[in-house]
PDB file of C-alpha atoms in Angstrom:
ATOM      1  CA  MET A  57     308.692  83.225 -12.236  1.00 48.00           C
ATOM      2  CA  LEU A  58     306.570  86.085 -13.616  1.00 54.00           C
ATOM      3  CA  LYS A  59     304.000  85.502 -16.342  1.00 77.00           C
ATOM      4  CA  THR A  60     301.375  87.328 -18.384  1.00 87.00           C
ATOM      5  CA  TRP A  61     297.672  86.642 -18.970  1.00 91.00           C
ATOM      6  CA  PRO A  62     296.757  82.962 -19.356  1.00 90.00           C
ATOM      7  CA  GLU A  63     295.725  82.084 -22.905  1.00 91.00           C
ATOM      8  CA  SER A  64     292.209  81.232 -21.664  1.00 92.00           C
ATOM      9  CA  ILE A  65     291.805  84.811 -20.435  1.00 93.00           C
ATOM     10  CA  VAL A  66     293.077  86.256 -23.731  1.00 90.00           C
ATOM     11  CA  GLU A  67     290.696  84.096 -25.777  1.00 92.00           C
ATOM     12  CA  ARG A  68     287.730  84.948 -23.565  1.00 92.00           C
ATOM     13  CA  SER A  69     288.518  88.679 -23.863  1.00 91.00           C
ATOM     14  CA  ARG A  70     288.525  88.428 -27.656  1.00 89.00           C
ATOM     15  CA  TYR A  71     285.204  86.634 -27.585  1.00 90.00           C
ATOM     16  CA  LEU A  72     283.503  89.055 -25.178  1.00 90.00           C
ATOM     17  CA  VAL A  73     284.287  92.169 -27.213  1.00 83.00           C
ATOM     18  CA  GLY A  74     282.066  90.718 -29.912  1.00 81.00           C
ATOM     19  CA  THR A  75     279.098  90.390 -27.540  1.00 84.00           C
ATOM     20  CA  ASN A  76     276.855  92.899 -25.738  1.00 81.00           C
ATOM     21  CA  LEU A  77     279.799  93.753 -23.518  1.00 87.00           C
ATOM     22  CA  ARG A  78     281.230  95.813 -26.372  1.00 87.00           C
ATOM     23  CA  SER A  79     278.506  98.441 -26.032  1.00 88.00           C
ATOM     24  CA  SER A  80     279.142  98.639 -22.272  1.00 88.00           C
ATOM     25  CA  ILE A  81     282.836  99.294 -22.948  1.00 88.00           C
ATOM     26  CA  VAL A  82     282.027 101.975 -25.523  1.00 88.00           C
ATOM     27  CA  ASP A  83     279.644 103.625 -23.041  1.00 90.00           C
ATOM     28  CA  PHE A  84     282.282 103.484 -20.321  1.00 90.00           C
ATOM     29  CA  ILE A  85     284.875 105.214 -22.517  1.00 90.00           C
ATOM     30  CA  SER A  86     282.360 107.890 -23.472  1.00 89.00           C
ATOM     31  CA  GLN A  87     281.108 108.529 -19.933  1.00 90.00           C
ATOM     32  CA  HIS A  88     284.657 108.859 -18.584  1.00 88.00           C
ATOM     33  CA  GLN A  89     285.667 111.090 -21.528  1.00 85.00           C
ATOM     34  CA  LEU A  90     288.615 108.847 -22.341  1.00 87.00           C
ATOM     35  CA  PRO A  91     290.549 109.097 -25.637  1.00 85.00           C
ATOM     36  CA  ALA A  92     289.621 106.769 -28.483  1.00 80.00           C
ATOM     37  CA  GLU A  93     292.950 104.915 -28.240  1.00 82.00           C
ATOM     38  CA  PHE A  94     291.953 103.832 -24.747  1.00 86.00           C
ATOM     39  CA  HIS A  95     289.850 101.133 -26.407  1.00 86.00           C
ATOM     40  CA  SER A  96     292.942  99.091 -27.295  1.00 88.00           C
ATOM     41  CA  GLU A  97     294.221  99.366 -23.722  1.00 90.00           C
ATOM     42  CA  VAL A  98     290.887  98.053 -22.481  1.00 90.00           C
ATOM     43  CA  LEU A  99     291.147  95.011 -24.737  1.00 90.00           C
ATOM     44  CA  GLN A 100     294.775  94.277 -23.830  1.00 92.00           C
ATOM     45  CA  TYR A 101     294.757  94.955 -20.101  1.00 95.00           C
ATOM     46  CA  TYR A 102     291.589  96.215 -18.443  1.00 95.00           C
ATOM     47  CA  LEU A 103     289.226  93.503 -19.630  1.00 95.00           C
ATOM     48  CA  PRO A 104     291.699  90.625 -19.077  1.00 96.00           C
ATOM     49  CA  LEU A 105     292.343  91.948 -15.560  1.00 97.00           C
ATOM     50  CA  ALA A 106     288.620  91.953 -14.786  1.00 96.00           C
ATOM     51  CA  LEU A 107     288.307  88.387 -16.073  1.00 96.00           C
ATOM     52  CA  TRP A 108     291.381  87.317 -14.096  1.00 96.00           C
ATOM     53  CA  LEU A 109     289.873  88.758 -10.917  1.00 97.00           C
ATOM     54  CA  GLN A 110     286.644  86.930 -11.652  1.00 96.00           C
ATOM     55  CA  GLU A 111     288.649  83.691 -11.708  1.00 94.00           C
ATOM     56  CA  CYS A 112     290.351  84.649  -8.422  1.00 95.00           C
ATOM     57  CA  HIS A 113     286.958  84.969  -6.756  1.00 96.00           C
ATOM     58  CA  ALA A 114     285.658  81.912  -4.924  1.00 95.00           C
ATOM     59  CA  PRO A 115     281.847  81.621  -5.104  1.00 92.00           C
ATOM     60  CA  GLY A 116     280.142  82.378  -1.797  1.00 92.00           C
ATOM     61  CA  LYS A 117     283.101  84.345  -0.440  1.00 95.00           C
ATOM     62  CA  THR A 118     284.149  87.989  -0.508  1.00 97.00           C
ATOM     63  CA  LEU A 119     287.429  88.775  -2.252  1.00 98.00           C
ATOM     64  CA  VAL A 120     289.263  91.952  -1.248  1.00 98.00           C
ATOM     65  CA  VAL A 121     291.292  93.327  -4.166  1.00 98.00           C
ATOM     66  CA  GLY A 122     293.804  96.107  -3.559  1.00 98.00           C
ATOM     67  CA  ILE A 123     294.543  98.602  -6.340  1.00 98.00           C
ATOM     68  CA  SER A 124     297.663 100.609  -5.547  1.00 98.00           C
ATOM     69  CA  GLY A 125     299.532 103.269  -7.496  1.00 95.00           C
ATOM     70  CA  GLY A 126     300.865 106.800  -7.266  1.00 91.00           C
ATOM     71  CA  GLN A 127     298.768 109.897  -7.816  1.00 86.00           C
ATOM     72  CA  GLY A 128     297.338 110.157 -11.303  1.00 86.00           C
ATOM     73  CA  THR A 129     298.114 106.564 -12.333  1.00 92.00           C
ATOM     74  CA  GLY A 130     294.462 105.749 -13.109  1.00 91.00           C
ATOM     75  CA  LYS A 131     293.297 103.830 -10.030  1.00 94.00           C
ATOM     76  CA  SER A 132     289.785 105.284 -10.040  1.00 93.00           C
ATOM     77  CA  THR A 133     289.260 104.634 -13.757  1.00 93.00           C
ATOM     78  CA  LEU A 134     290.484 101.048 -13.415  1.00 96.00           C
ATOM     79  CA  THR A 135     288.277 100.485 -10.363  1.00 97.00           C
ATOM     80  CA  ASP A 136     285.204 101.827 -12.168  1.00 95.00           C
ATOM     81  CA  PHE A 137     285.904  99.645 -15.203  1.00 95.00           C
ATOM     82  CA  ILE A 138     286.285  96.467 -13.166  1.00 96.00           C
ATOM     83  CA  ARG A 139     282.998  97.203 -11.371  1.00 95.00           C
ATOM     84  CA  CYS A 140     281.281  97.813 -14.697  1.00 92.00           C
ATOM     85  CA  VAL A 141     282.490  94.561 -16.282  1.00 93.00           C
ATOM     86  CA  LEU A 142     282.031  92.270 -13.287  1.00 94.00           C
ATOM     87  CA  SER A 143     278.498  93.553 -12.730  1.00 92.00           C
ATOM     88  CA  GLU A 144     277.754  92.297 -16.270  1.00 90.00           C
ATOM     89  CA  PHE A 145     278.718  88.832 -15.008  1.00 92.00           C
ATOM     90  CA  GLY A 146     276.395  89.066 -12.012  1.00 93.00           C
ATOM     91  CA  LEU A 147     279.053  89.825  -9.415  1.00 96.00           C
ATOM     92  CA  ASP A 148     278.312  92.409  -6.738  1.00 95.00           C
ATOM     93  CA  CYS A 149     281.334  94.713  -6.474  1.00 96.00           C
ATOM     94  CA  CYS A 150     281.850  97.436  -3.930  1.00 95.00           C
ATOM     95  CA  ALA A 151     284.512 100.170  -4.194  1.00 96.00           C
ATOM     96  CA  LEU A 152     286.280 101.732  -1.230  1.00 97.00           C
ATOM     97  CA  SER A 153     289.030 104.336  -1.415  1.00 97.00           C
ATOM     98  CA  LEU A 154     291.762 104.981   1.102  1.00 97.00           C
ATOM     99  CA  ASP A 155     291.056 108.668   0.405  1.00 95.00           C
ATOM    100  CA  ASP A 156     287.607 108.290   1.962  1.00 96.00           C
ATOM    101  CA  ILE A 157     288.878 107.304   5.398  1.00 97.00           C
ATOM    102  CA  TYR A 158     290.999 110.377   6.104  1.00 97.00           C
ATOM    103  CA  LEU A 159     290.883 111.744   9.617  1.00 98.00           C
ATOM    104  CA  THR A 160     288.668 114.780  10.031  1.00 97.00           C
ATOM    105  CA  ARG A 161     290.229 118.217   9.812  1.00 96.00           C
ATOM    106  CA  ALA A 162     289.929 118.631  13.595  1.00 97.00           C
ATOM    107  CA  GLU A 163     291.642 115.283  14.193  1.00 98.00           C
ATOM    108  CA  ARG A 164     294.497 116.209  11.876  1.00 97.00           C
ATOM    109  CA  ARG A 165     294.793 119.621  13.505  1.00 97.00           C
ATOM    110  CA  GLN A 166     295.205 117.918  16.869  1.00 98.00           C
ATOM    111  CA  LEU A 167     297.741 115.496  15.397  1.00 97.00           C
ATOM    112  CA  ALA A 168     299.678 118.450  13.989  1.00 98.00           C
ATOM    113  CA  GLN A 169     299.800 120.022  17.441  1.00 98.00           C
ATOM    114  CA  ASP A 170     300.752 116.809  19.245  1.00 98.00           C
ATOM    115  CA  VAL A 171     303.273 115.331  16.775  1.00 98.00           C
ATOM    116  CA  HIS A 172     304.287 117.552  13.825  1.00 98.00           C
ATOM    117  CA  PRO A 173     302.700 120.408  11.813  1.00 97.00           C
ATOM    118  CA  LEU A 174     303.010 118.513   8.496  1.00 97.00           C
ATOM    119  CA  LEU A 175     300.398 116.025   9.701  1.00 97.00           C
ATOM    120  CA  GLN A 176     297.743 118.675   9.169  1.00 96.00           C
ATOM    121  CA  THR A 177     298.008 117.862   5.439  1.00 94.00           C
ATOM    122  CA  ARG A 178     295.998 114.781   4.496  1.00 94.00           C
ATOM    123  CA  GLY A 179     297.585 111.986   2.522  1.00 93.00           C
ATOM    124  CA  VAL A 180     300.457 110.258   4.252  1.00 95.00           C
ATOM    125  CA  PRO A 181     300.130 107.248   6.552  1.00 97.00           C
ATOM    126  CA  GLY A 182     299.066 108.580   9.921  1.00 97.00           C
ATOM    127  CA  THR A 183     296.344 110.819   8.483  1.00 97.00           C
ATOM    128  CA  HIS A 184     293.776 108.045   7.932  1.00 98.00           C
ATOM    129  CA  ASP A 185     291.263 106.465  10.286  1.00 98.00           C
ATOM    130  CA  VAL A 186     292.756 102.982  10.006  1.00 98.00           C
ATOM    131  CA  GLN A 187     290.276 101.375  12.391  1.00 97.00           C
ATOM    132  CA  MET A 188     287.384 102.719  10.316  1.00 97.00           C
ATOM    133  CA  GLY A 189     288.910 101.079   7.248  1.00 97.00           C
ATOM    134  CA  ILE A 190     289.319  97.754   9.050  1.00 98.00           C
ATOM    135  CA  ASP A 191     285.754  97.893  10.364  1.00 97.00           C
ATOM    136  CA  ILE A 192     284.285  98.705   6.933  1.00 97.00           C
ATOM    137  CA  LEU A 193     286.205  95.903   5.200  1.00 98.00           C
ATOM    138  CA  GLU A 194     285.206  93.387   7.864  1.00 97.00           C
ATOM    139  CA  ALA A 195     281.572  94.457   7.611  1.00 97.00           C
ATOM    140  CA  LEU A 196     281.620  94.072   3.823  1.00 97.00           C
ATOM    141  CA  CYS A 197     283.269  90.656   4.039  1.00 96.00           C
ATOM    142  CA  HIS A 198     280.645  89.395   6.490  1.00 96.00           C
ATOM    143  CA  ALA A 199     277.605  91.051   4.944  1.00 95.00           C
ATOM    144  CA  SER A 200     274.405  89.056   4.466  1.00 92.00           C
ATOM    145  CA  SER A 201     271.550  89.600   2.040  1.00 91.00           C
ATOM    146  CA  GLN A 202     269.863  91.803   4.679  1.00 93.00           C
ATOM    147  CA  THR A 203     272.896  93.928   5.528  1.00 94.00           C
ATOM    148  CA  THR A 204     273.115  97.668   4.862  1.00 95.00           C
ATOM    149  CA  ILE A 205     276.545  99.306   5.145  1.00 96.00           C
ATOM    150  CA  ALA A 206     277.276 103.027   4.923  1.00 97.00           C
ATOM    151  CA  LEU A 207     280.475 103.665   2.962  1.00 97.00           C
ATOM    152  CA  PRO A 208     282.528 106.683   4.128  1.00 97.00           C
ATOM    153  CA  ARG A 209     283.179 109.615   1.835  1.00 96.00           C
ATOM    154  CA  PHE A 210     285.675 112.469   2.118  1.00 95.00           C
ATOM    155  CA  ASP A 211     285.012 115.829   0.479  1.00 93.00           C
ATOM    156  CA  LYS A 212     288.358 117.136  -0.788  1.00 87.00           C
ATOM    157  CA  THR A 213     286.839 120.444  -1.846  1.00 85.00           C
ATOM    158  CA  VAL A 214     286.420 121.373   1.825  1.00 91.00           C
ATOM    159  CA  ASP A 215     289.165 119.043   3.160  1.00 93.00           C
ATOM    160  CA  GLU A 216     286.681 117.339   5.447  1.00 95.00           C
ATOM    161  CA  ARG A 217     284.858 114.042   5.872  1.00 95.00           C
ATOM    162  CA  ALA A 218     281.432 114.238   4.276  1.00 95.00           C
ATOM    163  CA  PRO A 219     278.405 114.234   6.609  1.00 95.00           C
ATOM    164  CA  HIS A 220     277.215 110.729   7.405  1.00 94.00           C
ATOM    165  CA  ASP A 221     273.897 111.276   5.654  1.00 94.00           C
ATOM    166  CA  ARG A 222     275.798 111.741   2.380  1.00 95.00           C
ATOM    167  CA  TRP A 223     277.562 108.384   2.600  1.00 96.00           C
ATOM    168  CA  PRO A 224     276.344 105.906  -0.036  1.00 95.00           C
ATOM    169  CA  ILE A 225     274.709 102.724   1.238  1.00 96.00           C
ATOM    170  CA  HIS A 226     275.644  99.238   0.070  1.00 95.00           C
ATOM    171  CA  ASN A 227     272.851  96.708   0.424  1.00 95.00           C
ATOM    172  CA  GLY A 228     273.362  92.971   0.653  1.00 94.00           C
ATOM    173  CA  LYS A 229     276.278  90.624   0.205  1.00 95.00           C
ATOM    174  CA  VAL A 230     279.496  91.567  -1.571  1.00 97.00           C
ATOM    175  CA  ASP A 231     281.399  89.352  -4.006  1.00 97.00           C
ATOM    176  CA  ILE A 232     284.425  91.602  -4.578  1.00 98.00           C
ATOM    177  CA  VAL A 233     285.645  94.669  -2.683  1.00 98.00           C
ATOM    178  CA  LEU A 234     287.855  96.937  -4.788  1.00 98.00           C
ATOM    179  CA  PHE A 235     289.997  98.839  -2.278  1.00 98.00           C
ATOM    180  CA  GLU A 236     292.145 101.511  -3.928  1.00 97.00           C
ATOM    181  CA  GLY A 237     294.673 104.024  -2.652  1.00 97.00           C
ATOM    182  CA  TRP A 238     297.964 105.678  -3.516  1.00 95.00           C
ATOM    183  CA  CYS A 239     299.862 104.089  -0.597  1.00 96.00           C
ATOM    184  CA  LEU A 240     297.805 100.925  -0.283  1.00 97.00           C
ATOM    185  CA  GLY A 241     300.078  98.030   0.646  1.00 97.00           C
ATOM    186  CA  ALA A 242     303.099 100.239   1.350  1.00 97.00           C
ATOM    187  CA  ARG A 243     305.679  98.684   3.651  1.00 95.00           C
ATOM    188  CA  PRO A 244     307.815 100.568   6.151  1.00 93.00           C
ATOM    189  CA  MET A 245     311.214 101.768   4.999  1.00 87.00           C
ATOM    190  CA  VAL A 246     314.410 100.439   6.528  1.00 76.00           C
ATOM    191  CA  ARG A 247     315.630 104.011   6.895  1.00 71.00           C
ATOM    192  CA  ALA A 248     313.695 107.247   7.090  1.00 67.00           C
ATOM    193  CA  ASN A 249     316.395 109.441   8.607  1.00 72.00           C
ATOM    194  CA  TYR A 250     317.857 111.373   5.677  1.00 83.00           C
ATOM    195  CA  PRO A 251     315.849 114.233   4.097  1.00 90.00           C
ATOM    196  CA  LEU A 252     314.680 113.340   0.583  1.00 91.00           C
ATOM    197  CA  ASN A 253     313.410 116.642  -0.802  1.00 94.00           C
ATOM    198  CA  LEU A 254     313.080 120.346  -0.029  1.00 95.00           C
ATOM    199  CA  LEU A 255     309.981 119.839   2.117  1.00 96.00           C
ATOM    200  CA  GLU A 256     311.788 117.392   4.391  1.00 95.00           C
ATOM    201  CA  LYS A 257     314.955 119.511   4.501  1.00 95.00           C
ATOM    202  CA  THR A 258     313.196 122.727   5.491  1.00 96.00           C
ATOM    203  CA  GLU A 259     310.073 121.589   7.393  1.00 96.00           C
ATOM    204  CA  ASP A 260     311.162 118.289   8.947  1.00 96.00           C
ATOM    205  CA  GLN A 261     314.821 118.828   9.765  1.00 93.00           C
ATOM    206  CA  ALA A 262     314.738 116.551  12.819  1.00 93.00           C
ATOM    207  CA  GLY A 263     312.931 113.771  10.937  1.00 93.00           C
ATOM    208  CA  ILE A 264     309.997 113.664  13.368  1.00 95.00           C
ATOM    209  CA  TRP A 265     307.318 113.679  10.654  1.00 96.00           C
ATOM    210  CA  ARG A 266     308.873 111.119   8.304  1.00 94.00           C
ATOM    211  CA  ASN A 267     309.741 108.741  11.152  1.00 93.00           C
ATOM    212  CA  TYR A 268     306.196 109.040  12.502  1.00 95.00           C
ATOM    213  CA  VAL A 269     304.826 108.159   9.048  1.00 95.00           C
ATOM    214  CA  ASN A 270     307.167 105.191   8.835  1.00 94.00           C
ATOM    215  CA  GLN A 271     306.158 103.964  12.296  1.00 94.00           C
ATOM    216  CA  GLN A 272     302.488 104.176  11.320  1.00 96.00           C
ATOM    217  CA  LEU A 273     303.218 101.959   8.315  1.00 95.00           C
ATOM    218  CA  LYS A 274     305.031  99.515  10.566  1.00 93.00           C
ATOM    219  CA  ASP A 275     302.200  99.297  13.087  1.00 90.00           C
ATOM    220  CA  HIS A 276     298.564 100.161  12.368  1.00 90.00           C
ATOM    221  CA  TYR A 277     298.525 100.227   8.575  1.00 97.00           C
ATOM    222  CA  GLN A 278     299.727  96.660   8.118  1.00 95.00           C
ATOM    223  CA  GLN A 279     296.609  95.463   9.971  1.00 96.00           C
ATOM    224  CA  LEU A 280     294.521  97.244   7.343  1.00 97.00           C
ATOM    225  CA  PHE A 281     296.610  96.144   4.370  1.00 98.00           C
ATOM    226  CA  ASP A 282     296.521  92.521   5.542  1.00 97.00           C
ATOM    227  CA  LYS A 283     292.815  92.501   4.613  1.00 97.00           C
ATOM    228  CA  VAL A 284     293.830  92.633   0.928  1.00 98.00           C
ATOM    229  CA  GLU A 285     293.999  89.197  -0.705  1.00 97.00           C
ATOM    230  CA  VAL A 286     294.982  90.180  -4.255  1.00 98.00           C
ATOM    231  CA  MET A 287     297.153  93.248  -4.896  1.00 98.00           C
ATOM    232  CA  VAL A 288     297.207  95.057  -8.236  1.00 98.00           C
ATOM    233  CA  LEU A 289     299.853  97.740  -8.801  1.00 98.00           C
ATOM    234  CA  LEU A 290     299.700 100.484 -11.423  1.00 97.00           C
ATOM    235  CA  LYS A 291     303.430 101.140 -11.622  1.00 97.00           C
ATOM    236  CA  ALA A 292     304.564 104.532 -12.855  1.00 96.00           C
ATOM    237  CA  PRO A 293     307.989 104.790 -14.551  1.00 95.00           C
ATOM    238  CA  ASP A 294     309.296 107.209 -11.921  1.00 93.00           C
ATOM    239  CA  MET A 295     308.418 110.044  -9.555  1.00 91.00           C
ATOM    240  CA  SER A 296     308.700 112.751 -12.232  1.00 91.00           C
ATOM    241  CA  SER A 297     305.952 111.053 -14.261  1.00 92.00           C
ATOM    242  CA  ILE A 298     303.666 111.020 -11.237  1.00 90.00           C
ATOM    243  CA  LEU A 299     304.211 114.753 -10.780  1.00 87.00           C
ATOM    244  CA  GLU A 300     303.363 115.434 -14.426  1.00 87.00           C
ATOM    245  CA  TRP A 301     300.225 113.292 -14.301  1.00 85.00           C
ATOM    246  CA  ARG A 302     299.160 114.980 -11.073  1.00 81.00           C
ATOM    247  CA  LYS A 303     299.563 118.357 -12.798  1.00 80.00           C
ATOM    248  CA  LEU A 304     297.259 117.177 -15.574  1.00 78.00           C
ATOM    249  CA  GLN A 305     294.657 116.166 -12.982  1.00 75.00           C
ATOM    250  CA  GLU A 306     294.867 119.615 -11.431  1.00 74.00           C
ATOM    251  CA  GLN A 307     294.519 121.304 -14.825  1.00 73.00           C
ATOM    252  CA  LYS A 308     291.361 119.312 -15.539  1.00 72.00           C
ATOM    253  CA  LEU A 309     290.011 120.228 -12.107  1.00 68.00           C
ATOM    254  CA  ARG A 310     290.605 123.943 -12.730  1.00 69.00           C
ATOM    255  CA  LYS A 311     288.967 123.710 -16.148  1.00 70.00           C
ATOM    256  CA  ARG A 312     285.947 121.929 -14.702  1.00 70.00           C
ATOM    257  CA  THR A 313     285.467 123.811 -11.439  1.00 70.00           C
ATOM    258  CA  GLY A 314     287.737 126.858 -11.513  1.00 67.00           C
ATOM    259  CA  MET A 315     289.470 125.503  -8.403  1.00 68.00           C
ATOM    260  CA  GLY A 316     292.845 123.852  -7.955  1.00 67.00           C
ATOM    261  CA  MET A 317     296.423 124.299  -6.803  1.00 74.00           C
ATOM    262  CA  ARG A 318     298.973 126.462  -8.548  1.00 78.00           C
ATOM    263  CA  GLU A 319     302.033 124.631  -9.901  1.00 76.00           C
ATOM    264  CA  GLU A 320     304.324 125.629  -7.020  1.00 80.00           C
ATOM    265  CA  GLU A 321     301.660 124.561  -4.495  1.00 82.00           C
ATOM    266  CA  LEU A 322     301.264 121.224  -6.223  1.00 84.00           C
ATOM    267  CA  GLU A 323     305.015 120.547  -6.277  1.00 87.00           C
ATOM    268  CA  ARG A 324     305.181 121.110  -2.514  1.00 90.00           C
ATOM    269  CA  PHE A 325     302.075 118.981  -1.985  1.00 89.00           C
ATOM    270  CA  VAL A 326     303.481 116.021  -3.933  1.00 90.00           C
ATOM    271  CA  GLN A 327     306.658 116.121  -1.836  1.00 93.00           C
ATOM    272  CA  HIS A 328     304.549 114.917   1.108  1.00 94.00           C
ATOM    273  CA  TYR A 329     304.003 111.679  -0.835  1.00 93.00           C
ATOM    274  CA  GLU A 330     307.411 111.259  -2.425  1.00 94.00           C
ATOM    275  CA  ARG A 331     309.184 109.111   0.159  1.00 94.00           C
ATOM    276  CA  VAL A 332     306.468 106.474   0.440  1.00 95.00           C
ATOM    277  CA  THR A 333     305.839 106.521  -3.324  1.00 95.00           C
ATOM    278  CA  ARG A 334     309.490 105.863  -4.146  1.00 94.00           C
ATOM    279  CA  ASN A 335     309.540 102.971  -1.685  1.00 94.00           C
ATOM    280  CA  ILE A 336     306.437 101.448  -3.297  1.00 96.00           C
ATOM    281  CA  LEU A 337     307.998 101.692  -6.770  1.00 96.00           C
ATOM    282  CA  MET A 338     311.056  99.780  -5.551  1.00 94.00           C
ATOM    283  CA  ASP A 339     309.369  97.240  -3.293  1.00 96.00           C
ATOM    284  CA  MET A 340     305.851  96.371  -4.448  1.00 97.00           C
ATOM    285  CA  PRO A 341     306.680  95.043  -7.949  1.00 96.00           C
ATOM    286  CA  ASN A 342     308.557  92.236  -6.187  1.00 95.00           C
ATOM    287  CA  TRP A 343     305.462  90.833  -4.512  1.00 96.00           C
ATOM    288  CA  ALA A 344     302.243  92.297  -5.965  1.00 97.00           C
ATOM    289  CA  ASN A 345     299.988  89.694  -7.588  1.00 96.00           C
ATOM    290  CA  CYS A 346     299.568  91.801 -10.722  1.00 97.00           C
ATOM    291  CA  VAL A 347     301.796  94.653 -11.938  1.00 97.00           C
ATOM    292  CA  LEU A 348     300.585  96.895 -14.744  1.00 97.00           C
ATOM    293  CA  GLN A 349     303.650  98.761 -16.027  1.00 96.00           C
ATOM    294  CA  LEU A 350     302.850 102.288 -17.240  1.00 96.00           C
ATOM    295  CA  GLY A 351     304.874 104.212 -19.797  1.00 95.00           C
ATOM    296  CA  ARG A 352     305.598 107.931 -19.691  1.00 92.00           C
ATOM    297  CA  ASP A 353     302.646 108.439 -22.039  1.00 90.00           C
ATOM    298  CA  HIS A 354     300.424 107.129 -19.210  1.00 89.00           C
ATOM    299  CA  ARG A 355     299.464 103.994 -21.143  1.00 91.00           C
ATOM    300  CA  ILE A 356     299.983 100.442 -19.903  1.00 94.00           C
ATOM    301  CA  LYS A 357     302.931  98.755 -21.638  1.00 93.00           C
ATOM    302  CA  LYS A 358     302.930  95.276 -20.102  1.00 93.00           C
ATOM    303  CA  VAL A 359     301.525  93.100 -17.366  1.00 95.00           C
ATOM    304  CA  ARG A 360     303.267  90.775 -14.942  1.00 94.00           C
ATOM    305  CA  LEU A 361     301.452  88.191 -12.851  1.00 94.00           C
ATOM    306  CA  ARG A 362     302.952  86.328  -9.972  1.00 87.00           C
ATOM    307  CA  PRO A 363     302.130  82.603 -10.033  1.00 71.00           C
ATOM    308  CA  GLU A 364     299.982  81.314  -7.186  1.00 63.00           C
TER     309      GLU A 364
END
């Protein structure tokens, strides 16, 4: 049976917004240039989620939390907020993104030659260094007070893994790892034969690319996803909402940097993700530990927790 926040979490949230934590929340909203109405969403969902995760954490152990959701659903903002709040409680949180373990451009070029040209484009299962992700998570989970761990970074502006000397270093033990990614926790599809969109119809007629992606989910990726102990899903209403939110991201990028994809380029790009995204929207709400249901206005409407 699904449930919402325990009353103890709700009461503690109400209490904390009257303490010094309030100024930290105000600073967070300002630094991330979030709208004023975001404050109510923080009080209803973001803060209770952080407190709930704190209760999920067993002292002396490292908890790996997965944050999954389609493009533009707010994974990075949620991850940053949880880190901000839990650090106020003395917990050492470390963030890792699935986007930061992409294969290098040369590796994807080779994959495109050996398997299918669409694998040159980063994003889908099969274009990540899964073993690197497993190794990083294991290192974080077994870190001691003397441990230093370099966290990988991928530079999307040049479509290449950042040089190792630009990777941030985490020092010491880790209480909670926040592992986020658009396809994090995705399960293989029963069928991947029929073309779903124009990209698949015109550039993957034989189904080689989509079946390769599905096989990767079935094999290597489950070893990585099994490291996640608590899964949080930011659930979009549908695929069209994800496309609209992704367009907004691209508009902000162009305004900030002058770079970004044109609308027709973006629509093609998102089609790479569509099949796996649709499967997540159907499957993951049935088993994720926490589902945050988003409305078309991009705001969270309700939460569902699965009982332990």
